[in-house]
Structure formats: structure tokens, C-alpha cells
Amino acid sequence: MLKKLLLIISLLGFAQSYGQSCPLLTSPQNGDINVAVDATITWGDVTGVTGYIISIGTTNGGTDIINQRNVGSSTSFTPPVGLPENTQIYVTISLFFLNQPNIACPSESFQTEDVTTPPDCTVISNIVDGEVDVSVFTNILWNYASRATDYDIIIGTAPGLGDIANTNVTSLNFNPPGELPASTLIYVQVIPANGNGTAPNCPEISFTTGALATLPGCTSLISPSNGAINVPLTPLIEWQEVPGATGYRVTIGTGPSETNILDNTSFSTTSTFVIDFEPNRTFFITIVPYNSAGEAIGCSQESFSTLLGCGPYFDPVTGELVTLNPDLTFESVFAFCENEGALELTAPPGAEGYRWYSINNLGTETLLVEGDAITISQNGAYRLETYNTVSQSGNTLECPTLFDFEVVSSEIATINNLRIIDTALGLQIIVEASGNGDYEYAIDDINGPYQDSNTFNAVTPGTHTLYVRDKNGCGIAEETFMQDLTVEGFPKFFTPNGDSTNDFWQFVQPVSGDRIVLNSIRIYDRYGKFIKEITQDSQGWDGNYNGQPLPTGGYWFKAIDDTQREIQGFFTLKR
């Protein structure tokens, strides 16, 4: 099934819906002030967009700082040489699609800080201090120094001499005039500067050049060509052979500065396969030939985009956002009743294919069956994979939608006991139930309302039926709370003072109703300390503990009848 959501009817329609379709700056935000000159610019992601192009300038829509820089699918960009201080900066994000013209979003702006301190020192990035056999054609490269606007570079054959070069540049690299002297110890110092002065005490490094040789030239892509789209997901990357080159260093990433596919990997041939590129992505590739003299200088970066894949992507013909994955819904929890056999599940219709997996505790999946139905007899974690297929550039691609779900078993509850406690507001009934299920409780009506709590408060004396329902539909257990087991028959007080009236506390059989048979009557003080257990046919409790009279106060009892039903209540000892 194709999931199609109207995105735009035309470019004009898209332009009219900027508020929903164009990303907004997230850091710095539109209108921010005192923004650091070395800030990283970030923005929100837009569904269905292949990549982003950023321009930065000092006027609305301007490009005088950064001109149309493609950043791939990344939603952040750090200006390589920072931003000018105390300046209104305008950022324009353009949306890059594979099969339609780029769409420029409205510019947003912020004000940079007023820098009042000199910059920090930098680090030379392409040469290590003490390195030997450095090519005489080597350029000097360094990292951006925070708050720097320009750099003093001193190159010489002695510390601080500057006999090779002593100049100021605004870039992050310097190409010495001519080649460096061969087999010579060279000293280099790069000093960042701004309007407040130069960075103090910046280190000087030295290296030794190699013998004079000829550097190779740069190469270019043959396949896929620079700017190609709909490239297969496992392409053969092939480039032009360069005379005099003994090898090639290849870097591929999902952004201009990324190396997450290949990181400066060396090849002795002019081609390589790369396995399983992501679909619907732009990839950036730099190939640098090298030989014993060093690496080629100034080789440019090229790019290509993979086939559209499953989407979502923009279809310029229909003006819609297309997703090829099945658009389905599926429950996350299923239960089966242990007394009713296994669970039979059927996948929702609308996909070309289905696979069912079990998932173990380590998250590893095991294929159980292919097809739209499955029978499950064990609890656990499972996964349903639904998929459609699509043919693109000679390849068949599966577009899946995954549903993780849990299977639990359940059963009708067993009511083990009804605990009845006499309170000032009426009876409190606590239903004690057991079983392999998720239960809810109701009183006097099998249709509810049901509650998660197993306790019912302020129940009037009388006959009541308690219901325990399995939430997974495996049945309802019930137990009737009979009139015969209430606080009736248990005295509210007694006075053990030897006057032969109410000297003992004991259960008195009610006149009406069936005979009550009690297996035990246990007495506790108000702190829950056990005092005495009496039987139904005994004289009762005399108010003493270990032969000593207990003081006036409140005590409570718990009685259990011959059906294991329980009642609790309170009484008073008076002296």
C-alpha cells in the first residue's frame, strides 16, 4: 500500500506553506543576540527532504559568508572560519530534493557578540611536530581558532626566522610560494589574531622535508558521476587513474565533513565496491592520489545520491509525499486463556508480505513463520514484520513496517478469602484472589463498575456478592458475602471487674440465621500485639495477659469461620 499525504500542489503552494514545511533555526534562534562567533547553527528536520543547503550572509538572503553549502542530511553546520563579530547574520536553508528544483526557505537572523579578547591558539592539522619525509609541495593547514579573524603564519629554516614566508591570511590554510626546500628542517608557527590582538605564546612546530619528487594530480569520479542520483545501494565506485600515483585515499560520508562510510582508506586500484548505502541519502566523496612525494593538493569533493528507497520522498509528478511502507496498525499486547488453548493471530490486511518473529531477552529475533497468520502458545515478546516490495534501478527493495507486541497468558481468578473489617463508616471488604491474570473487582453487579483495587469501603451489613474479572477476558469469579458472618454476635465492650456482669468477652451466637461455626477468634491490642486466642465454646477472654489485668482501652479481634471467611472488628475493655 502506498501512503500518500498531500505535501504541495506546486512550488507556489509550497512557498505559501513555509510555516509548516520549512525548518526553523533551533540554535541560535531567530532574533537571538550576543551569539558566539564560533557558534554551530542547527535547525529542525523536515520529513521527506533528501538534504539541506545552507547560505550565510550579512544581508537578507546573502551568501557573502557561506555560499550554497550542501550539508547532506545533517541539520547542523559550523562555519569553518567563524562569524564576524557584532554583526547581523542571515541564515538561509534550502531544501534539496532528488527529482525537483531546490526550494529556498525564508532567511532568519541573529546578532553576534562583540568580541573583546584576543583569540585562542590553533593546532596545525596536517603535519605532526617532528614529522620527517614531508612532501616539499605540502600546504600548511590548521584548525579554526575561536574568535580569530585572521592568522599570522611564519615559515623558516630556523625558529621564528620567516625566511620562507611571513604573512597574514584569513583562511585556514597556506600554500608556500614554490616548493619547500628538500631534505630541510622547517619551522612553522601559526598565530591567530583579531581586532583585540594576537593569541599569546602559540607553539612553533618543526618537520623535515623529503627528497624532491613530483606530486600526483587529482582525479575525478567515473561512476557514479559527480551529482548523480538514483545510484544503487551497492555501487562500484570508480575513478580516473592518475599518472605517477601509487595509491588513492578515499573518504566517503553522509555530510561534507563526515567520514562515517570510509575514512581516508587507501586503495592501490581505481575502484571499490561499497556495501549497503542507505537509500534516499546524499554521499560526499573525496579521492586524493598519492606517491612517495606526498598527496595531491587541492582535490575537490564530489557527491552522489542513492535511489529513493522506501521514502518518505517527494514525488514531483503528483506533488505528494510518498511512503512505500505498509500503513497498518497492530495491537501491542495480546492474551490467551490457559484453559482455552493457543492464541491465533491474523495480521492486518494491506501488505504484500508478512513475517512473524520471537524476540529473546537479548533482543535477538528468530523467524517463526511467513504468512498473515500465526498460532502462539507461549508468553513472550514477538515481532510482526509487514512489507511491500518496490523495484528501483534494477533492484528489488523491501519496505517494512515493524510491530513489536507481547503475548501474555491469563486465567479466571480463584477467590481465596474475603476479609471483613468493621469500621466507623461501615464494613470494609478485602477480596483476596490468586491466579495468572490481570484482575479487576466489582460488588453486587456482575456488569460493574469494576475497579483495580480489591478493597471496598463503607459497605452496609447484609448479603453481598463480590466479583473478580480477568481483564483479558478469561472469566469472572464470584463469592457471596453472607449475612451470617458480620460483627453481629461480637460484643462492643465488656467490664472484667468481678461483678459477674460482662466479665468475659466472647462471641454470642445470633438468634436468627444459620448457625455460625468459628474455627478461631484471636484478640490483639491496639498496636497489633497478639494477646489471646479463644475458642467459640470457651468461657471467653477475662481481660488479662499472662495473668496480669490489661488497662482500659480499645482492642480488636479477627475471627475465621469454617469456610475460611474472615471478619475483623473492634471492642472496648472498661474497668
Coordinates of C-alpha atoms in Angstrom, one line a residue:
M1 CA 0.0 0.0 0.0
L2 CA 1.2 3.5 -0.8
K3 CA 0.8 6.1 1.9
K4 CA 0.3 9.4 0.2
L5 CA 0.0 12.7 2.1
L6 CA -0.5 15.9 0.2
L7 CA 2.7 17.9 0.5
I8 CA 2.4 20.5 -2.2
I9 CA 0.5 21.1 -5.4
S10 CA 3.1 23.2 -6.9
L11 CA 6.2 25.2 -5.9
L12 CA 3.9 28.2 -5.3
G13 CA 1.8 26.1 -3.0
F14 CA 4.9 25.0 -1.1
A15 CA 6.1 28.6 -0.8
Q16 CA 2.7 29.5 0.7
S17 CA 3.1 26.9 3.4
Y18 CA 6.6 27.8 4.7
G19 CA 5.4 27.9 8.3
Q20 CA 4.8 24.1 8.2
S21 CA 7.3 22.9 5.6
C22 CA 10.4 24.9 6.1
P23 CA 12.7 24.3 9.1
L24 CA 13.2 26.9 11.8
L25 CA 16.6 27.6 13.4
T26 CA 16.9 25.9 16.8
S27 CA 20.3 27.3 17.8
P28 CA 20.8 30.2 17.6
Q29 CA 17.1 31.1 17.2
N30 CA 15.7 33.8 15.0
G31 CA 16.2 37.2 16.8
D32 CA 18.9 36.0 19.3
I33 CA 21.6 38.5 20.3
N34 CA 25.1 38.1 21.7
V35 CA 25.6 34.9 19.7
A36 CA 29.1 33.5 19.9
V37 CA 31.2 33.9 16.7
D38 CA 32.1 30.2 16.8
A39 CA 28.5 29.0 17.2
T40 CA 27.2 25.9 15.5
I41 CA 24.0 26.6 13.6
T42 CA 21.2 24.0 14.0
W43 CA 17.7 23.7 12.6
G44 CA 14.7 21.3 12.7
D45 CA 14.4 18.2 10.4
V46 CA 11.9 18.1 7.6
T47 CA 10.3 14.8 6.6
G48 CA 10.9 13.7 3.1
V49 CA 13.8 16.1 2.3
T50 CA 16.9 14.5 0.8
G51 CA 19.3 17.1 2.2
Y52 CA 19.9 20.8 3.1
I53 CA 21.9 23.6 1.5
I54 CA 22.9 26.5 3.8
S55 CA 23.8 30.0 2.9
I56 CA 25.1 32.6 5.4
G57 CA 25.4 36.3 4.8
T58 CA 25.2 39.8 6.2
T59 CA 22.0 40.7 4.3
N60 CA 18.7 39.0 3.9
G61 CA 19.3 36.0 1.6
G62 CA 23.0 36.9 1.4
T63 CA 25.8 34.5 0.6
D64 CA 28.9 36.5 1.4
I65 CA 29.9 34.3 4.3
I66 CA 28.8 30.9 3.1
N67 CA 27.5 30.4 -0.5
Q68 CA 25.2 27.5 -1.1
R69 CA 27.0 24.8 1.0
N70 CA 25.4 21.3 0.7
V71 CA 25.5 19.7 4.2
G72 CA 23.7 16.4 3.2
S73 CA 21.1 15.3 5.7
S74 CA 22.8 16.9 8.6
T75 CA 20.7 19.5 10.5
S76 CA 23.7 21.4 11.8
F77 CA 26.6 23.5 10.4
T78 CA 29.6 25.1 11.9
P79 CA 31.1 28.0 9.8
P80 CA 34.7 26.9 9.2
V81 CA 36.2 30.3 9.9
G82 CA 33.6 31.5 12.4
L83 CA 31.3 34.5 12.0
P84 CA 32.1 38.3 12.0
E85 CA 31.6 39.9 15.4
N86 CA 28.9 42.4 16.3
T87 CA 27.1 41.7 13.0
Q88 CA 23.5 40.8 12.0
I89 CA 23.9 37.4 10.4
Y90 CA 21.3 36.0 8.0
V91 CA 20.9 32.2 7.5
T92 CA 19.0 30.7 4.5
I93 CA 18.2 27.0 4.5
S94 CA 17.4 25.5 1.1
L95 CA 15.6 22.1 0.8
F96 CA 17.4 19.7 -1.5
F97 CA 15.2 17.1 -3.4
L98 CA 16.5 14.5 -5.8
N99 CA 13.8 15.0 -8.5
Q100 CA 12.8 18.6 -8.3
P101 CA 14.5 22.0 -8.0
N102 CA 15.8 23.1 -4.6
I103 CA 13.4 25.3 -2.6
A104 CA 14.9 28.2 -0.6
C105 CA 13.2 28.9 2.7
P106 CA 12.9 32.4 4.2
S107 CA 16.0 33.8 5.9
E108 CA 16.3 34.0 9.7
S109 CA 18.8 36.2 11.5
F110 CA 20.6 36.8 14.8
Q111 CA 23.2 39.2 16.1
T112 CA 26.7 38.1 17.0
E113 CA 28.6 39.1 20.1
D114 CA 31.1 42.0 20.5
V115 CA 34.4 40.2 20.9
T116 CA 36.7 41.9 23.5
T117 CA 39.5 39.4 23.9
P118 CA 42.2 38.0 21.6
P119 CA 41.6 34.6 20.1
D120 CA 43.0 31.2 21.3
C121 CA 45.9 29.4 19.7
T122 CA 45.3 26.9 17.0
V123 CA 46.8 23.5 16.0
I124 CA 48.4 22.6 12.7
S125 CA 46.3 19.7 11.4
N126 CA 48.2 18.1 8.5
I127 CA 51.7 17.9 9.9
V128 CA 52.9 16.4 13.2
D129 CA 55.7 18.1 15.2
G130 CA 58.9 16.2 14.4
E131 CA 57.5 14.5 11.3
V132 CA 60.0 13.6 8.6
D133 CA 59.8 13.0 4.8
V134 CA 57.2 15.6 4.4
S135 CA 56.5 16.5 0.8
V136 CA 58.1 19.7 -0.5
F137 CA 54.7 20.5 -2.0
T138 CA 52.9 20.4 1.3
N139 CA 50.4 23.1 2.2
I140 CA 50.1 24.2 5.8
L141 CA 46.6 23.5 7.3
W142 CA 45.3 24.4 10.7
N143 CA 42.1 24.4 12.8
Y144 CA 39.8 27.3 13.3
A145 CA 40.7 29.3 16.5
S146 CA 37.8 30.6 18.4
R147 CA 37.3 34.4 17.9
A148 CA 40.0 34.6 15.2
T149 CA 39.5 36.7 12.1
D150 CA 43.0 36.2 10.5
Y151 CA 46.2 34.4 11.1
D152 CA 49.9 35.3 11.1
I153 CA 52.0 32.5 9.6
I154 CA 55.8 32.3 9.9
I155 CA 57.7 29.6 8.0
G156 CA 61.5 29.4 8.0
T157 CA 64.6 27.3 8.2
A158 CA 65.3 28.5 11.8
P159 CA 63.0 29.2 14.8
G160 CA 61.0 32.4 14.1
L161 CA 63.1 33.3 11.1
G162 CA 60.4 33.6 8.5
D163 CA 62.8 33.4 5.6
I164 CA 60.3 31.2 3.6
A165 CA 57.1 33.1 4.5
N166 CA 56.0 35.7 7.0
T167 CA 52.5 36.8 6.1
N168 CA 48.8 37.2 7.2
V169 CA 45.9 35.2 5.8
T170 CA 42.2 35.0 6.6
S171 CA 41.8 31.3 5.5
L172 CA 42.7 28.1 7.4
N173 CA 45.5 27.1 5.0
F174 CA 48.6 28.5 3.4
N175 CA 50.4 27.4 0.2
P176 CA 54.0 28.3 0.5
P177 CA 55.4 30.1 -2.6
G178 CA 57.1 27.4 -4.8
E179 CA 58.1 24.1 -3.2
L180 CA 59.7 23.9 0.2
P181 CA 63.5 23.2 0.2
A182 CA 64.1 19.5 0.0
S183 CA 65.7 17.5 2.9
T184 CA 65.5 20.5 5.2
L185 CA 64.3 21.2 8.8
I186 CA 61.4 23.6 8.5
Y187 CA 59.9 25.7 11.4
V188 CA 56.2 26.8 11.3
Q189 CA 54.2 29.0 13.6
V190 CA 50.5 30.0 13.1
I191 CA 49.3 32.8 15.3
P192 CA 45.5 33.6 15.4
A193 CA 44.6 37.3 15.6
N194 CA 41.6 39.6 15.8
G195 CA 41.0 43.3 16.4
N196 CA 41.9 42.8 20.1
G197 CA 45.4 41.4 19.4
T198 CA 47.1 38.1 18.8
A199 CA 46.9 34.8 20.7
P200 CA 49.8 34.7 23.2
N201 CA 52.5 32.0 23.3
C202 CA 51.4 29.9 20.4
P203 CA 53.6 26.9 19.8
E204 CA 56.0 26.5 16.9
I205 CA 56.4 23.1 15.3
S206 CA 59.1 21.7 13.0
F207 CA 59.3 19.0 10.4
T208 CA 61.9 17.7 7.9
T209 CA 61.1 17.7 4.2
G210 CA 61.8 14.7 1.9
A211 CA 63.7 14.4 -1.3
L212 CA 62.5 16.4 -4.2
A213 CA 59.8 14.5 -6.2
T214 CA 56.7 15.2 -8.3
L215 CA 53.3 15.1 -6.6
P216 CA 50.5 13.4 -8.5
G217 CA 47.5 15.4 -9.8
C218 CA 43.9 15.0 -8.6
T219 CA 41.4 12.5 -10.0
S220 CA 37.6 12.6 -10.6
L221 CA 34.7 10.1 -10.4
I222 CA 33.8 7.9 -13.4
S223 CA 31.0 6.0 -11.7
P224 CA 28.8 7.2 -10.2
S225 CA 29.4 10.6 -11.8
N226 CA 29.6 13.7 -9.7
G227 CA 26.0 14.8 -8.9
A228 CA 24.4 11.5 -10.0
I229 CA 21.1 10.5 -8.5
N230 CA 19.3 7.1 -8.1
V231 CA 22.7 5.4 -7.5
P232 CA 22.2 1.7 -6.5
L233 CA 22.7 0.9 -2.8
T234 CA 25.8 -1.3 -3.5
P235 CA 27.6 0.6 -6.3
L236 CA 31.0 0.2 -7.8
I237 CA 32.9 3.4 -7.0
E238 CA 35.3 4.0 -9.9
W239 CA 37.6 7.0 -10.6
Q240 CA 40.2 8.2 -13.2
E241 CA 43.7 6.8 -13.0
V242 CA 46.3 9.4 -12.3
P243 CA 49.8 9.1 -13.8
G244 CA 52.5 8.8 -11.2
A245 CA 50.1 7.9 -8.4
T246 CA 50.9 4.8 -6.4
G247 CA 47.7 4.8 -4.4
Y248 CA 44.5 6.7 -3.6
R249 CA 43.0 7.8 -0.3
V250 CA 39.2 7.7 -0.3
T251 CA 36.9 9.4 2.2
I252 CA 33.1 9.0 2.0
G253 CA 30.5 10.4 4.4
T254 CA 26.9 11.5 4.7
G255 CA 28.0 15.1 5.1
P256 CA 30.7 17.3 3.7
S257 CA 32.9 16.8 6.8
E258 CA 31.7 13.3 7.7
T259 CA 33.9 10.1 7.4
N260 CA 31.3 7.6 8.6
I261 CA 31.4 5.4 5.4
L262 CA 35.2 5.4 4.5
D263 CA 37.8 7.3 6.5
N264 CA 40.8 8.2 4.4
T265 CA 41.1 4.5 3.3
S266 CA 44.0 3.6 1.0
F267 CA 43.4 1.8 -2.3
S268 CA 46.0 0.7 -4.9
T269 CA 43.4 0.3 -7.6
T270 CA 41.0 2.8 -9.1
S271 CA 37.7 1.2 -7.9
T272 CA 36.0 -0.4 -4.9
F273 CA 32.6 -1.7 -4.0
V274 CA 30.8 -0.2 -1.1
I275 CA 28.1 -2.4 0.5
D276 CA 24.6 -1.2 1.5
F277 CA 24.5 2.5 1.2
E278 CA 21.4 4.0 2.9
P279 CA 18.6 4.9 0.4
N280 CA 17.5 8.4 -0.3
R281 CA 20.7 9.9 1.0
T282 CA 23.4 12.2 -0.4
F283 CA 27.0 11.0 0.0
F284 CA 30.2 13.1 -0.3
I285 CA 33.4 11.6 -1.6
T286 CA 37.0 12.9 -1.7
I287 CA 39.7 10.9 -3.6
V288 CA 43.3 12.0 -3.1
P289 CA 46.0 10.4 -5.2
Y290 CA 49.5 10.0 -3.5
N291 CA 53.0 8.8 -4.2
S292 CA 56.4 8.9 -2.4
A293 CA 56.4 12.7 -2.8
G294 CA 53.2 13.1 -0.9
E295 CA 49.5 13.6 -1.6
A296 CA 47.8 15.5 -4.4
I297 CA 47.0 19.1 -3.4
G298 CA 43.6 20.8 -3.6
C299 CA 41.5 17.8 -4.7
S300 CA 37.8 18.7 -4.7
Q301 CA 34.9 16.9 -3.0
E302 CA 32.3 15.2 -5.2
S303 CA 28.8 13.8 -4.3
F304 CA 26.1 11.5 -5.5
S305 CA 22.6 10.4 -4.2
T306 CA 21.3 6.9 -3.8
L307 CA 18.0 5.6 -5.1
L308 CA 14.8 6.9 -3.5
G309 CA 14.2 3.8 -1.3
C310 CA 11.1 3.4 0.8
G311 CA 10.6 7.2 1.4
P312 CA 9.1 9.3 2.5
Y313 CA 10.1 11.3 -0.6
F314 CA 8.6 14.0 -2.7
D315 CA 7.0 12.9 -6.0
P316 CA 7.3 15.9 -8.3
V317 CA 4.7 14.4 -10.8
T318 CA 1.9 14.1 -8.2
G319 CA 3.0 16.8 -5.8
E320 CA 2.7 14.3 -2.9
L321 CA 4.9 12.8 -0.2
V322 CA 5.1 9.1 -0.8
T323 CA 5.9 6.3 1.6
L324 CA 6.1 2.7 0.3
N325 CA 6.0 1.0 3.7
P326 CA 2.6 -0.6 4.7
D327 CA 0.4 1.8 6.6
L328 CA -1.1 -0.5 9.2
T329 CA -1.9 -0.7 12.9
F330 CA -1.5 -3.7 15.3
E331 CA -2.1 -4.1 19.0
S332 CA 0.9 -4.2 21.4
V333 CA -0.4 -6.8 23.9
F334 CA -2.4 -10.0 23.3
A335 CA -3.6 -12.5 25.8
F336 CA -4.9 -16.1 25.7
C337 CA -6.8 -18.0 28.4
E338 CA -4.8 -21.0 29.6
N339 CA -8.0 -23.2 29.7
E340 CA -8.9 -22.3 26.1
G341 CA -5.8 -23.4 24.1
A342 CA -3.3 -21.4 22.0
L343 CA -3.6 -17.9 20.6
E344 CA -4.4 -17.4 16.9
L345 CA -3.4 -14.1 15.4
T346 CA -4.1 -12.7 12.0
A347 CA -2.1 -9.7 10.6
P348 CA -4.0 -6.7 9.3
P349 CA -4.6 -6.7 5.5
G350 CA -2.8 -4.3 3.2
A351 CA 0.8 -5.5 2.9
E352 CA 2.4 -7.7 0.3
G353 CA 4.1 -10.0 2.8
Y354 CA 4.3 -10.9 6.5
R355 CA 6.9 -12.4 8.8
W356 CA 6.5 -13.3 12.5
Y357 CA 9.4 -13.4 14.9
S358 CA 10.0 -14.3 18.5
I359 CA 12.4 -12.0 20.5
N360 CA 14.6 -13.3 23.3
N361 CA 15.9 -11.4 26.3
L362 CA 18.9 -10.2 24.4
G363 CA 16.7 -8.7 21.7
T364 CA 17.7 -11.3 19.1
E365 CA 14.8 -12.3 16.7
T366 CA 14.0 -15.8 15.4
L367 CA 11.8 -16.2 12.4
L368 CA 8.8 -18.4 13.3
V369 CA 6.6 -18.3 10.2
E370 CA 5.9 -16.4 7.0
G371 CA 2.3 -15.5 6.1
D372 CA -0.5 -13.5 7.5
A373 CA -1.4 -15.8 10.4
I374 CA 0.3 -17.5 13.4
T375 CA -0.6 -19.7 16.4
I376 CA 1.2 -18.8 19.6
S377 CA 1.1 -20.9 22.8
Q378 CA 3.8 -19.3 24.9
N379 CA 4.1 -16.0 26.7
G380 CA 6.9 -13.6 25.4
A381 CA 8.0 -10.9 23.1
Y382 CA 7.2 -11.1 19.4
R383 CA 7.5 -9.0 16.3
L384 CA 5.4 -8.8 13.2
E385 CA 7.1 -7.6 10.0
T386 CA 4.8 -6.4 7.3
Y387 CA 6.4 -5.3 4.0
N388 CA 5.8 -4.1 0.4
T389 CA 8.3 -4.5 -2.4
V390 CA 9.4 -2.0 -5.0
S391 CA 11.7 -2.2 -8.0
Q392 CA 14.2 0.6 -8.3
S393 CA 17.2 0.9 -10.7
G394 CA 17.0 -2.8 -11.3
N395 CA 16.9 -3.8 -7.6
T396 CA 14.0 -5.2 -5.6
L397 CA 13.7 -3.4 -2.3
E398 CA 11.6 -4.4 0.7
C399 CA 9.9 -1.6 2.6
P400 CA 9.0 -2.9 6.0
T401 CA 6.8 -1.7 8.9
L402 CA 7.5 -3.5 12.2
F403 CA 5.2 -4.1 15.1
D404 CA 6.6 -5.3 18.4
F405 CA 4.0 -7.0 20.6
E406 CA 3.7 -9.0 23.8
V407 CA 1.8 -12.2 24.4
V408 CA 0.6 -12.9 28.0
S409 CA -1.4 -15.9 29.3
S410 CA -4.3 -15.5 31.7
E411 CA -6.9 -17.4 33.7
I412 CA -10.0 -17.0 35.7
A413 CA -9.3 -15.9 39.3
T414 CA -9.6 -18.0 42.4
I415 CA -11.1 -16.1 45.4
N416 CA -9.2 -17.4 48.4
N417 CA -10.7 -15.2 51.1
L418 CA -12.9 -12.3 52.0
R419 CA -11.6 -10.2 54.8
I420 CA -14.3 -8.2 56.6
I421 CA -13.3 -5.4 58.9
D422 CA -15.8 -3.4 60.9
T423 CA -15.0 0.4 60.7
A424 CA -16.8 3.5 61.9
L425 CA -18.1 4.1 58.4
G426 CA -19.3 0.5 57.8
L427 CA -17.8 -2.7 56.7
Q428 CA -14.5 -2.9 54.8
I429 CA -14.3 -5.9 52.5
I430 CA -10.9 -7.0 51.1
V431 CA -11.0 -9.6 48.3
E432 CA -8.0 -11.9 48.3
A433 CA -7.7 -13.6 44.9
S434 CA -5.0 -15.5 43.1
G435 CA -4.3 -16.7 39.6
N436 CA -2.3 -16.0 36.5
G437 CA -4.2 -12.9 35.3
D438 CA -4.7 -9.2 35.5
Y439 CA -7.8 -8.7 37.6
E440 CA -10.4 -6.1 38.5
Y441 CA -13.1 -6.1 41.1
A442 CA -16.8 -5.3 41.5
I443 CA -19.5 -5.7 44.2
D444 CA -23.1 -6.7 43.8
D445 CA -23.3 -6.3 40.0
I446 CA -21.5 -8.6 37.6
N447 CA -21.5 -5.8 35.0
G448 CA -19.7 -3.5 37.3
P449 CA -18.5 -0.8 37.6
Y450 CA -15.2 -2.6 38.1
Q451 CA -12.1 -1.2 39.9
D452 CA -8.5 -2.1 40.1
S453 CA -8.5 -2.0 43.9
N454 CA -9.5 -5.2 45.7
T455 CA -10.9 -3.2 48.7
F456 CA -14.4 -2.0 49.2
N457 CA -15.2 0.6 51.9
A458 CA -18.3 1.7 53.7
V459 CA -20.3 -1.5 52.8
T460 CA -23.6 -1.8 54.6
P461 CA -24.2 -5.0 56.6
G462 CA -26.1 -7.6 54.6
T463 CA -25.6 -10.1 51.8
H464 CA -23.2 -9.1 49.1
T465 CA -21.6 -10.8 46.1
L466 CA -18.0 -9.9 45.1
Y467 CA -16.8 -10.4 41.5
V468 CA -13.3 -10.7 40.2
R469 CA -12.9 -10.3 36.4
D470 CA -9.9 -11.1 34.3
K471 CA -9.1 -8.1 32.2
N472 CA -8.0 -10.3 29.3
G473 CA -11.5 -11.9 29.1
C474 CA -10.8 -15.3 30.7
G475 CA -13.8 -15.2 33.0
I476 CA -15.4 -13.8 36.2
A477 CA -15.1 -15.5 39.6
E478 CA -17.7 -14.6 42.3
E479 CA -18.1 -15.1 46.0
T480 CA -21.1 -14.2 48.2
F481 CA -20.6 -12.5 51.5
M482 CA -23.3 -13.9 53.7
Q483 CA -25.3 -12.1 56.4
D484 CA -24.2 -14.7 58.9
L485 CA -20.7 -13.5 59.3
T486 CA -20.9 -9.9 60.4
V487 CA -20.0 -8.1 63.6
E488 CA -23.3 -9.3 65.0
G489 CA -22.6 -11.5 68.0
F490 CA -19.3 -9.8 68.9
P491 CA -19.8 -7.5 71.9
K492 CA -18.8 -3.9 71.6
F493 CA -17.4 -3.8 75.2
F494 CA -17.0 -5.8 78.4
T495 CA -16.2 -5.0 82.0
P496 CA -14.0 -7.6 83.8
N497 CA -14.4 -6.2 87.3
G498 CA -15.7 -9.3 89.1
D499 CA -19.3 -8.3 89.4
S500 CA -20.5 -11.3 87.3
T501 CA -21.8 -9.0 84.6
N502 CA -19.9 -8.8 81.3
D503 CA -16.8 -10.1 83.0
F504 CA -15.8 -12.1 79.8
W505 CA -15.6 -11.1 76.1
Q506 CA -17.0 -13.9 73.9
F507 CA -18.9 -14.4 70.7
V508 CA -22.6 -14.9 71.1
Q509 CA -24.5 -16.9 68.5
P510 CA -27.1 -14.7 66.8
V511 CA -30.7 -15.7 67.4
S512 CA -31.7 -15.5 63.7
G513 CA -30.0 -17.1 60.7
D514 CA -27.9 -20.2 60.3
R515 CA -25.5 -21.3 63.0
I516 CA -22.1 -19.7 62.7
V517 CA -19.1 -22.0 63.3
L518 CA -15.8 -20.2 64.1
N519 CA -12.5 -22.0 63.8
S520 CA -10.6 -19.3 65.7
I521 CA -11.0 -16.0 67.5
R522 CA -7.8 -14.1 68.1
I523 CA -7.5 -10.9 70.2
Y524 CA -4.9 -8.1 69.7
D525 CA -4.2 -4.8 71.4
R526 CA -4.4 -1.5 69.5
Y527 CA -0.8 -1.8 68.5
G528 CA -1.3 -5.2 66.8
K529 CA 0.3 -7.2 69.6
F530 CA -1.3 -10.7 69.9
I531 CA -3.0 -11.1 73.3
K532 CA -5.1 -14.2 73.4
E533 CA -6.8 -16.9 71.2
I534 CA -10.1 -18.2 72.4
T535 CA -12.5 -20.9 71.0
Q536 CA -16.1 -20.4 70.3
D537 CA -17.2 -22.8 73.1
S538 CA -14.9 -21.4 75.8
Q539 CA -15.8 -19.0 78.6
G540 CA -14.1 -16.2 76.7
W541 CA -11.4 -13.6 77.5
D542 CA -11.1 -12.3 81.0
G543 CA -9.1 -9.1 80.1
N544 CA -5.8 -10.5 81.4
Y545 CA -2.4 -11.1 79.7
N546 CA 0.0 -13.6 81.3
G547 CA -2.2 -13.4 84.5
Q548 CA -2.0 -9.6 84.7
P549 CA -5.0 -7.3 84.0
L550 CA -4.8 -5.1 81.0
P551 CA -5.8 -1.5 81.1
T552 CA -9.0 0.1 79.9
G553 CA -8.8 0.8 76.1
G554 CA -9.5 -0.4 72.6
Y555 CA -8.8 -3.9 71.4
W556 CA -9.5 -5.7 68.1
F557 CA -10.3 -9.2 67.0
K558 CA -10.0 -11.4 63.9
A559 CA -12.4 -14.4 63.6
I560 CA -12.3 -17.1 60.9
D561 CA -15.2 -19.3 60.1
D562 CA -15.3 -22.9 58.8
T563 CA -15.4 -21.7 55.2
Q564 CA -12.2 -19.6 55.8
R565 CA -14.0 -16.3 55.6
E566 CA -12.6 -13.7 57.9
I567 CA -14.1 -10.8 59.9
Q568 CA -12.3 -8.1 61.9
G569 CA -13.7 -5.7 64.4
F570 CA -13.1 -3.5 67.5
F571 CA -14.3 -3.6 71.1
T572 CA -13.5 -1.8 74.3
L573 CA -12.3 -3.1 77.7
K574 CA -13.7 -1.0 80.5
R575 CA -12.6 -1.2 84.2

